[in-house]
PDB file of C-alpha atoms in Angstrom:
ATOM      1  CA  MET A1132    -130.599  87.977 -63.179  1.00 56.00           C
ATOM      2  CA  ARG A1133    -132.288  86.868 -66.392  1.00 76.00           C
ATOM      3  CA  PHE A1134    -134.593  83.881 -66.374  1.00 76.00           C
ATOM      4  CA  ASN A1135    -132.283  81.746 -68.564  1.00 80.00           C
ATOM      5  CA  ARG A1136    -129.378  82.526 -66.235  1.00 82.00           C
ATOM      6  CA  MET A1137    -131.365  81.558 -63.173  1.00 86.00           C
ATOM      7  CA  LEU A1138    -132.689  78.354 -64.731  1.00 89.00           C
ATOM      8  CA  LEU A1139    -129.239  77.224 -65.962  1.00 89.00           C
ATOM      9  CA  SER A1140    -127.527  78.210 -62.702  1.00 90.00           C
ATOM     10  CA  VAL A1141    -130.061  76.366 -60.519  1.00 91.00           C
ATOM     11  CA  THR A1142    -129.863  73.260 -62.705  1.00 92.00           C
ATOM     12  CA  LEU A1143    -126.060  73.186 -62.766  1.00 93.00           C
ATOM     13  CA  VAL A1144    -125.749  73.812 -59.040  1.00 93.00           C
ATOM     14  CA  VAL A1145    -128.267  71.119 -58.111  1.00 94.00           C
ATOM     15  CA  VAL A1146    -126.584  68.572 -60.408  1.00 94.00           C
ATOM     16  CA  ALA A1147    -123.151  69.495 -59.015  1.00 93.00           C
ATOM     17  CA  LEU A1148    -124.438  69.200 -55.465  1.00 92.00           C
ATOM     18  CA  VAL A1149    -125.960  65.793 -56.091  1.00 92.00           C
ATOM     19  CA  ILE A1150    -122.694  64.506 -57.608  1.00 92.00           C
ATOM     20  CA  GLN A1151    -120.751  66.115 -54.776  1.00 90.00           C
ATOM     21  CA  VAL A1152    -122.752  64.439 -52.045  1.00 89.00           C
ATOM     22  CA  SER A1153    -123.398  61.052 -53.698  1.00 90.00           C
ATOM     23  CA  VAL A1154    -120.096  60.431 -55.480  1.00 90.00           C
ATOM     24  CA  LEU A1155    -117.189  62.727 -54.589  1.00 88.00           C
ATOM     25  CA  ALA A1156    -117.865  62.751 -50.838  1.00 84.00           C
ATOM     26  CA  ARG A1157    -117.764  58.907 -50.796  1.00 86.00           C
ATOM     27  CA  LEU A1158    -114.333  58.569 -52.468  1.00 85.00           C
ATOM     28  CA  HIS A1159    -112.561  58.815 -49.052  1.00 82.00           C
ATOM     29  CA  LEU A1160    -109.592  60.664 -50.525  1.00 85.00           C
ATOM     30  CA  PRO A1161    -106.878  61.879 -48.148  1.00 86.00           C
ATOM     31  CA  GLY A1162    -107.366  65.417 -46.979  1.00 80.00           C
ATOM     32  CA  ALA A1163    -110.038  67.503 -48.644  1.00 84.00           C
ATOM     33  CA  VAL A1164    -112.781  66.529 -51.049  1.00 86.00           C
ATOM     34  CA  PRO A1165    -112.961  67.734 -54.681  1.00 89.00           C
ATOM     35  CA  ASP A1166    -115.439  70.607 -54.612  1.00 91.00           C
ATOM     36  CA  LEU A1167    -117.606  70.407 -57.706  1.00 93.00           C
ATOM     37  CA  VAL A1168    -120.001  73.033 -56.349  1.00 93.00           C
ATOM     38  CA  LEU A1169    -117.158  75.494 -55.998  1.00 94.00           C
ATOM     39  CA  LEU A1170    -116.017  74.858 -59.593  1.00 94.00           C
ATOM     40  CA  THR A1171    -119.545  75.389 -60.839  1.00 94.00           C
ATOM     41  CA  VAL A1172    -119.742  78.736 -59.038  1.00 94.00           C
ATOM     42  CA  LEU A1173    -116.366  79.773 -60.474  1.00 93.00           C
ATOM     43  CA  ALA A1174    -117.361  78.837 -64.035  1.00 92.00           C
ATOM     44  CA  LEU A1175    -120.611  80.779 -63.904  1.00 93.00           C
ATOM     45  CA  ALA A1176    -118.947  83.756 -62.185  1.00 92.00           C
ATOM     46  CA  LEU A1177    -116.336  83.959 -64.964  1.00 90.00           C
ATOM     47  CA  VAL A1178    -119.212  84.344 -67.472  1.00 90.00           C
ATOM     48  CA  TYR A1179    -121.796  86.358 -65.528  1.00 90.00           C
ATOM     49  CA  GLY A1180    -119.502  88.650 -63.556  1.00 88.00           C
ATOM     50  CA  HIS A1181    -119.183  89.562 -59.871  1.00 90.00           C
ATOM     51  CA  VAL A1182    -122.862  90.266 -59.131  1.00 91.00           C
ATOM     52  CA  GLY A1183    -124.077  87.051 -60.716  1.00 91.00           C
ATOM     53  CA  GLY A1184    -121.187  85.168 -59.109  1.00 92.00           C
ATOM     54  CA  ALA A1185    -122.086  86.454 -55.660  1.00 93.00           C
ATOM     55  CA  LEU A1186    -125.782  85.524 -56.055  1.00 93.00           C
ATOM     56  CA  ILE A1187    -125.034  82.096 -57.447  1.00 94.00           C
ATOM     57  CA  GLY A1188    -122.372  81.475 -54.803  1.00 93.00           C
ATOM     58  CA  PHE A1189    -124.764  82.408 -51.982  1.00 94.00           C
ATOM     59  CA  GLY A1190    -127.515  80.111 -53.345  1.00 93.00           C
ATOM     60  CA  ALA A1191    -125.125  77.236 -54.006  1.00 92.00           C
ATOM     61  CA  GLY A1192    -123.581  77.607 -50.542  1.00 90.00           C
ATOM     62  CA  LEU A1193    -126.963  77.687 -48.868  1.00 90.00           C
ATOM     63  CA  LEU A1194    -128.027  74.491 -50.632  1.00 91.00           C
ATOM     64  CA  SER A1195    -124.759  72.883 -49.540  1.00 88.00           C
ATOM     65  CA  ASP A1196    -125.413  73.985 -45.959  1.00 85.00           C
ATOM     66  CA  LEU A1197    -128.826  72.350 -45.955  1.00 86.00           C
ATOM     67  CA  ALA A1198    -127.958  69.214 -47.913  1.00 81.00           C
ATOM     68  CA  PRO A1199    -127.269  66.111 -45.798  1.00 77.00           C
ATOM     69  CA  PRO A1200    -124.943  65.103 -44.247  1.00 70.00           C
ATOM     70  CA  ALA A1201    -124.075  68.730 -43.463  1.00 68.00           C
ATOM     71  CA  ASP A1202    -122.996  69.062 -39.813  1.00 66.00           C
ATOM     72  CA  HIS A1203    -122.252  72.788 -39.612  1.00 69.00           C
ATOM     73  CA  ALA A1204    -124.255  75.947 -39.039  1.00 71.00           C
ATOM     74  CA  ALA A1205    -126.502  76.959 -41.942  1.00 75.00           C
ATOM     75  CA  GLY A1206    -125.188  79.930 -43.817  1.00 79.00           C
ATOM     76  CA  ARG A1207    -121.529  79.185 -43.222  1.00 83.00           C
ATOM     77  CA  TYR A1208    -120.709  77.857 -46.671  1.00 87.00           C
ATOM     78  CA  ALA A1209    -123.172  80.308 -48.205  1.00 90.00           C
ATOM     79  CA  LEU A1210    -121.011  83.165 -46.933  1.00 91.00           C
ATOM     80  CA  VAL A1211    -117.866  81.518 -48.250  1.00 91.00           C
ATOM     81  CA  LEU A1212    -119.171  80.881 -51.758  1.00 93.00           C
ATOM     82  CA  CYS A1213    -120.781  84.308 -51.927  1.00 94.00           C
ATOM     83  CA  VAL A1214    -117.402  85.942 -51.325  1.00 94.00           C
ATOM     84  CA  VAL A1215    -115.616  83.526 -53.653  1.00 93.00           C
ATOM     85  CA  GLY A1216    -118.180  84.033 -56.447  1.00 93.00           C
ATOM     86  CA  TYR A1217    -117.945  87.801 -56.127  1.00 94.00           C
ATOM     87  CA  LEU A1218    -114.120  87.826 -56.272  1.00 93.00           C
ATOM     88  CA  ALA A1219    -114.060  85.303 -59.134  1.00 91.00           C
ATOM     89  CA  GLY A1220    -116.481  87.470 -61.085  1.00 90.00           C
ATOM     90  CA  LEU A1221    -114.060  90.388 -60.793  1.00 90.00           C
ATOM     91  CA  ALA A1222    -111.508  88.307 -62.719  1.00 84.00           C
ATOM     92  CA  ARG A1223    -113.833  88.068 -65.705  1.00 82.00           C
ATOM     93  CA  PRO A1224    -112.361  90.015 -68.694  1.00 70.00           C
ATOM     94  CA  GLU A1225    -114.483  92.903 -69.893  1.00 68.00           C
ATOM     95  CA  ASN A1226    -114.587  91.587 -73.460  1.00 60.00           C
ATOM     96  CA  GLY A1227    -115.190  88.021 -72.239  1.00 57.00           C
ATOM     97  CA  ARG A1228    -112.107  86.666 -73.979  1.00 61.00           C
ATOM     98  CA  LEU A1229    -109.015  85.082 -72.542  1.00 61.00           C
ATOM     99  CA  LYS A1230    -106.454  83.374 -74.729  1.00 62.00           C
ATOM    100  CA  SER A1231    -104.563  81.610 -71.931  1.00 68.00           C
ATOM    101  CA  ALA A1232    -105.618  79.140 -69.296  1.00 72.00           C
ATOM    102  CA  THR A1233    -103.264  80.677 -66.760  1.00 76.00           C
ATOM    103  CA  GLY A1234    -105.909  83.114 -65.452  1.00 77.00           C
ATOM    104  CA  PRO A1235    -108.683  80.548 -64.865  1.00 80.00           C
ATOM    105  CA  MET A1236    -106.231  78.091 -63.318  1.00 86.00           C
ATOM    106  CA  ALA A1237    -104.979  80.789 -60.944  1.00 87.00           C
ATOM    107  CA  VAL A1238    -108.596  81.596 -60.049  1.00 89.00           C
ATOM    108  CA  VAL A1239    -109.279  77.915 -59.255  1.00 90.00           C
ATOM    109  CA  VAL A1240    -106.218  77.587 -57.008  1.00 90.00           C
ATOM    110  CA  ALA A1241    -106.936  80.879 -55.254  1.00 91.00           C
ATOM    111  CA  ALA A1242    -110.598  79.920 -54.777  1.00 90.00           C
ATOM    112  CA  ALA A1243    -109.770  76.478 -53.399  1.00 90.00           C
ATOM    113  CA  ILE A1244    -107.248  77.874 -50.895  1.00 90.00           C
ATOM    114  CA  GLY A1245    -109.323  80.940 -50.054  1.00 90.00           C
ATOM    115  CA  SER A1246    -112.579  79.029 -49.529  1.00 89.00           C
ATOM    116  CA  THR A1247    -110.809  76.546 -47.208  1.00 87.00           C
ATOM    117  CA  VAL A1248    -109.209  79.306 -45.156  1.00 88.00           C
ATOM    118  CA  LEU A1249    -112.424  81.333 -44.996  1.00 89.00           C
ATOM    119  CA  TYR A1250    -114.484  78.260 -44.069  1.00 85.00           C
ATOM    120  CA  ALA A1251    -112.050  77.393 -41.284  1.00 81.00           C
ATOM    121  CA  GLY A1252    -111.979  81.005 -40.104  1.00 82.00           C
ATOM    122  CA  VAL A1253    -115.780  81.224 -39.910  1.00 79.00           C
ATOM    123  CA  GLY A1254    -115.796  77.882 -38.113  1.00 74.00           C
ATOM    124  CA  ALA A1255    -113.315  79.183 -35.576  1.00 74.00           C
ATOM    125  CA  LEU A1256    -115.594  82.124 -34.842  1.00 77.00           C
ATOM    126  CA  VAL A1257    -118.565  79.828 -34.124  1.00 69.00           C
ATOM    127  CA  GLY A1258    -116.501  77.316 -32.122  1.00 67.00           C
ATOM    128  CA  ASP A1259    -115.909  74.655 -34.801  1.00 65.00           C
ATOM    129  CA  THR A1260    -112.336  73.409 -34.473  1.00 60.00           C
ATOM    130  CA  ALA A1261    -112.551  70.427 -36.850  1.00 57.00           C
ATOM    131  CA  ALA A1262    -109.987  71.982 -39.236  1.00 55.00           C
ATOM    132  CA  ARG A1263    -107.390  71.997 -36.463  1.00 58.00           C
ATOM    133  CA  HIS A1264    -107.733  68.253 -35.886  1.00 56.00           C
ATOM    134  CA  VAL A1265    -107.523  67.395 -39.606  1.00 61.00           C
ATOM    135  CA  GLY A1266    -104.659  69.806 -40.276  1.00 70.00           C
ATOM    136  CA  LEU A1267    -105.250  73.038 -42.161  1.00 75.00           C
ATOM    137  CA  SER A1268    -102.068  72.792 -44.243  1.00 81.00           C
ATOM    138  CA  SER A1269    -102.986  69.352 -45.611  1.00 82.00           C
ATOM    139  CA  LEU A1270    -106.498  70.588 -46.394  1.00 83.00           C
ATOM    140  CA  LEU A1271    -105.134  73.555 -48.327  1.00 87.00           C
ATOM    141  CA  ILE A1272    -102.754  71.454 -50.402  1.00 89.00           C
ATOM    142  CA  THR A1273    -105.255  68.667 -51.201  1.00 89.00           C
ATOM    143  CA  ALA A1274    -108.078  71.107 -51.902  1.00 88.00           C
ATOM    144  CA  ALA A1275    -106.007  73.055 -54.409  1.00 90.00           C
ATOM    145  CA  LEU A1276    -104.712  69.820 -55.993  1.00 92.00           C
ATOM    146  CA  TYR A1277    -108.061  68.089 -56.359  1.00 91.00           C
ATOM    147  CA  ASP A1278    -109.872  71.126 -57.680  1.00 91.00           C
ATOM    148  CA  LEU A1279    -107.086  71.932 -60.141  1.00 91.00           C
ATOM    149  CA  LEU A1280    -107.181  68.383 -61.506  1.00 91.00           C
ATOM    150  CA  LEU A1281    -110.963  68.420 -61.805  1.00 92.00           C
ATOM    151  CA  ALA A1282    -111.269  71.964 -63.203  1.00 90.00           C
ATOM    152  CA  PRO A1283    -110.229  71.310 -66.889  1.00 90.00           C
ATOM    153  CA  PHE A1284    -113.062  68.792 -67.202  1.00 91.00           C
ATOM    154  CA  VAL A1285    -115.697  71.030 -65.569  1.00 91.00           C
ATOM    155  CA  VAL A1286    -115.019  74.742 -65.954  1.00 90.00           C
ATOM    156  CA  PRO A1287    -114.673  74.997 -69.790  1.00 88.00           C
ATOM    157  CA  VAL A1288    -117.824  72.923 -70.355  1.00 90.00           C
ATOM    158  CA  LEU A1289    -119.923  74.905 -67.901  1.00 91.00           C
ATOM    159  CA  MET A1290    -118.664  78.233 -69.315  1.00 89.00           C
ATOM    160  CA  ALA A1291    -119.606  77.106 -72.823  1.00 87.00           C
ATOM    161  CA  LEU A1292    -123.090  76.140 -71.641  1.00 89.00           C
ATOM    162  CA  ALA A1293    -123.497  79.485 -69.870  1.00 88.00           C
ATOM    163  CA  ARG A1294    -122.452  81.376 -73.020  1.00 86.00           C
ATOM    164  CA  ARG A1295    -124.772  79.369 -75.248  1.00 85.00           C
ATOM    165  CA  ALA A1296    -127.734  79.899 -72.917  1.00 80.00           C
ATOM    166  CA  GLU A1297    -126.884  83.590 -72.783  1.00 74.00           C
ATOM    167  CA  ASN A1298    -126.944  83.757 -76.615  1.00 68.00           C
ATOM    168  CA  ASP A1299    -123.498  85.364 -76.361  1.00 54.00           C
ATOM    169  CA  PRO A1300    -122.131  86.374 -79.771  1.00 51.00           C
ATOM    170  CA  LEU A1301    -118.758  84.967 -78.720  1.00 49.00           C
ATOM    171  CA  ALA A1302    -120.354  81.528 -78.411  1.00 48.00           C
ATOM    172  CA  ASP A1303    -122.287  81.759 -81.737  1.00 48.00           C
ATOM    173  CA  GLY A1304    -119.635  83.603 -83.752  1.00 48.00           C
ATOM    174  CA  GLY A1305    -117.055  82.354 -86.179  1.00 43.00           C
ATOM    175  CA  SER A1306    -114.175  79.978 -85.579  1.00 38.00           C
ATOM    176  CA  ALA A1307    -111.770  82.813 -84.792  1.00 37.00           C
ATOM    177  CA  SER A1308    -114.011  84.036 -82.001  1.00 46.00           C
ATOM    178  CA  LYS A1309    -114.347  80.536 -80.582  1.00 44.00           C
ATOM    179  CA  ALA A1310    -110.576  80.079 -80.587  1.00 37.00           C
ATOM    180  CA  ALA A1311    -110.237  83.249 -78.530  1.00 41.00           C
ATOM    181  CA  ASP A1312    -112.969  82.351 -76.047  1.00 50.00           C
ATOM    182  CA  VAL A1313    -112.130  81.620 -72.392  1.00 49.00           C
ATOM    183  CA  SER A1314    -113.178  77.995 -72.551  1.00 50.00           C
ATOM    184  CA  SER A1315    -111.347  77.367 -75.866  1.00 52.00           C
ATOM    185  CA  GLY A1316    -108.268  79.121 -74.507  1.00 54.00           C
ATOM    186  CA  TRP A1317    -108.271  76.827 -71.477  1.00 54.00           C
ATOM    187  CA  LEU A1318    -108.110  73.692 -73.653  1.00 51.00           C
ATOM    188  CA  SER A1319    -105.820  75.025 -76.362  1.00 50.00           C
ATOM    189  CA  SER A1320    -103.211  76.284 -73.949  1.00 49.00           C
ATOM    190  CA  GLY A1321    -103.041  72.890 -72.253  1.00 45.00           C
ATOM    191  CA  THR A1322    -102.990  70.765 -75.410  1.00 41.00           C
ATOM    192  CA  GLY A1323    -101.262  73.048 -77.907  1.00 43.00           C
ATOM    193  CA  LEU A1324    -104.143  72.550 -80.347  1.00 41.00           C
ATOM    194  CA  ARG A1325    -105.820  75.447 -82.107  1.00 44.00           C
ATOM    195  CA  ILE A1326    -109.101  73.949 -83.134  1.00 40.00           C
ATOM    196  CA  GLY A1327    -110.679  77.084 -84.504  1.00 47.00           C
ATOM    197  CA  SER A1328    -107.828  77.849 -86.912  1.00 46.00           C
ATOM    198  CA  GLN A1329    -107.788  74.210 -88.105  1.00 47.00           C
ATOM    199  CA  ARG A1330    -111.496  74.335 -88.930  1.00 49.00           C
ATOM    200  CA  SER A1331    -111.177  77.608 -90.743  1.00 51.00           C
ATOM    201  CA  GLY A1332    -108.247  76.235 -92.769  1.00 53.00           C
ATOM    202  CA  LEU A1333    -110.236  73.138 -93.701  1.00 51.00           C
ATOM    203  CA  ARG A1334    -113.161  75.293 -94.798  1.00 58.00           C
ATOM    204  CA  VAL A1335    -110.905  77.418 -97.034  1.00 53.00           C
ATOM    205  CA  LYS A1336    -109.425  74.297 -98.590  1.00 59.00           C
ATOM    206  CA  ALA A1337    -112.880  72.842 -99.182  1.00 62.00           C
ATOM    207  CA  ALA A1338    -114.092  76.069-100.833  1.00 63.00           C
ATOM    208  CA  LYS A1339    -111.024  76.103-103.144  1.00 63.00           C
ATOM    209  CA  ALA A1340    -111.627  72.485-104.079  1.00 64.00           C
ATOM    210  CA  ARG A1341    -115.285  73.218-104.922  1.00 64.00           C
ATOM    211  CA  SER A1342    -114.361  76.220-107.074  1.00 65.00           C
ATOM    212  CA  ALA A1343    -111.682  74.212-108.909  1.00 63.00           C
ATOM    213  CA  ARG A1344    -114.155  71.365-109.502  1.00 63.00           C
ATOM    214  CA  ALA A1345    -116.766  73.841-110.829  1.00 60.00           C
ATOM    215  CA  GLY A1346    -114.152  75.294-113.207  1.00 58.00           C
ATOM    216  CA  ARG A1347    -113.295  71.890-114.615  1.00 54.00           C
ATOM    217  CA  ILE A1348    -116.979  71.051-115.145  1.00 51.00           C
ATOM    218  CA  LYS A1349    -117.555  74.297-117.023  1.00 49.00           C
ATOM    219  CA  GLY A1350    -114.500  73.637-119.185  1.00 52.00           C
ATOM    220  CA  VAL A1351    -115.796  70.189-120.126  1.00 43.00           C
ATOM    221  CA  LYS A1352    -119.256  71.569-121.014  1.00 45.00           C
ATOM    222  CA  ARG A1353    -117.729  74.207-123.299  1.00 47.00           C
ATOM    223  CA  LEU A1354    -115.752  71.534-125.146  1.00 49.00           C
TER     224      LEU A1354
END
């Protein structure tokens, strides 16, 4: 991985983990807990691909395993996020563009459910039966619901940061490219707004107004 990828990924994962442990884990919501670390891995995997997603997922999971108040075997969540990051990276379009938010939303739901099932499965292999006492079905429903509600506020922003740090031409291009970007598509499909086309239309109108004003000034000078 490139240095800027590593630096941004480590920073985002550490910040997400701190918020996860100090804020989200203390909300005492019914069922599961919103997984900000998982959403961070998904956002970066959708930009960097399956290899970067697997590496980031493994590192993020290992930090989560070691961060207090973790009470499970080290490496358990690292395995889960490594698999999730790899599979999420496979969903990244080859051209890096996605006009609809349906794909990323489906990835979030699948990752929330899949990570919960995989975590419970690995726990069953090592003798951890906590998921049985809580209820696996309620964990699956609440995990998917919480992550889906949190994702629109996290995933597009982190994807935009990753693209900008990568000096991706899609992030630095014109308004049409931005409107077709994954993060822009997420927001526009949910709100019905097409920000890029509106900006380009305003720029065209402004250019026409300047040319008309220049024509009037020249006409006055000639008179």
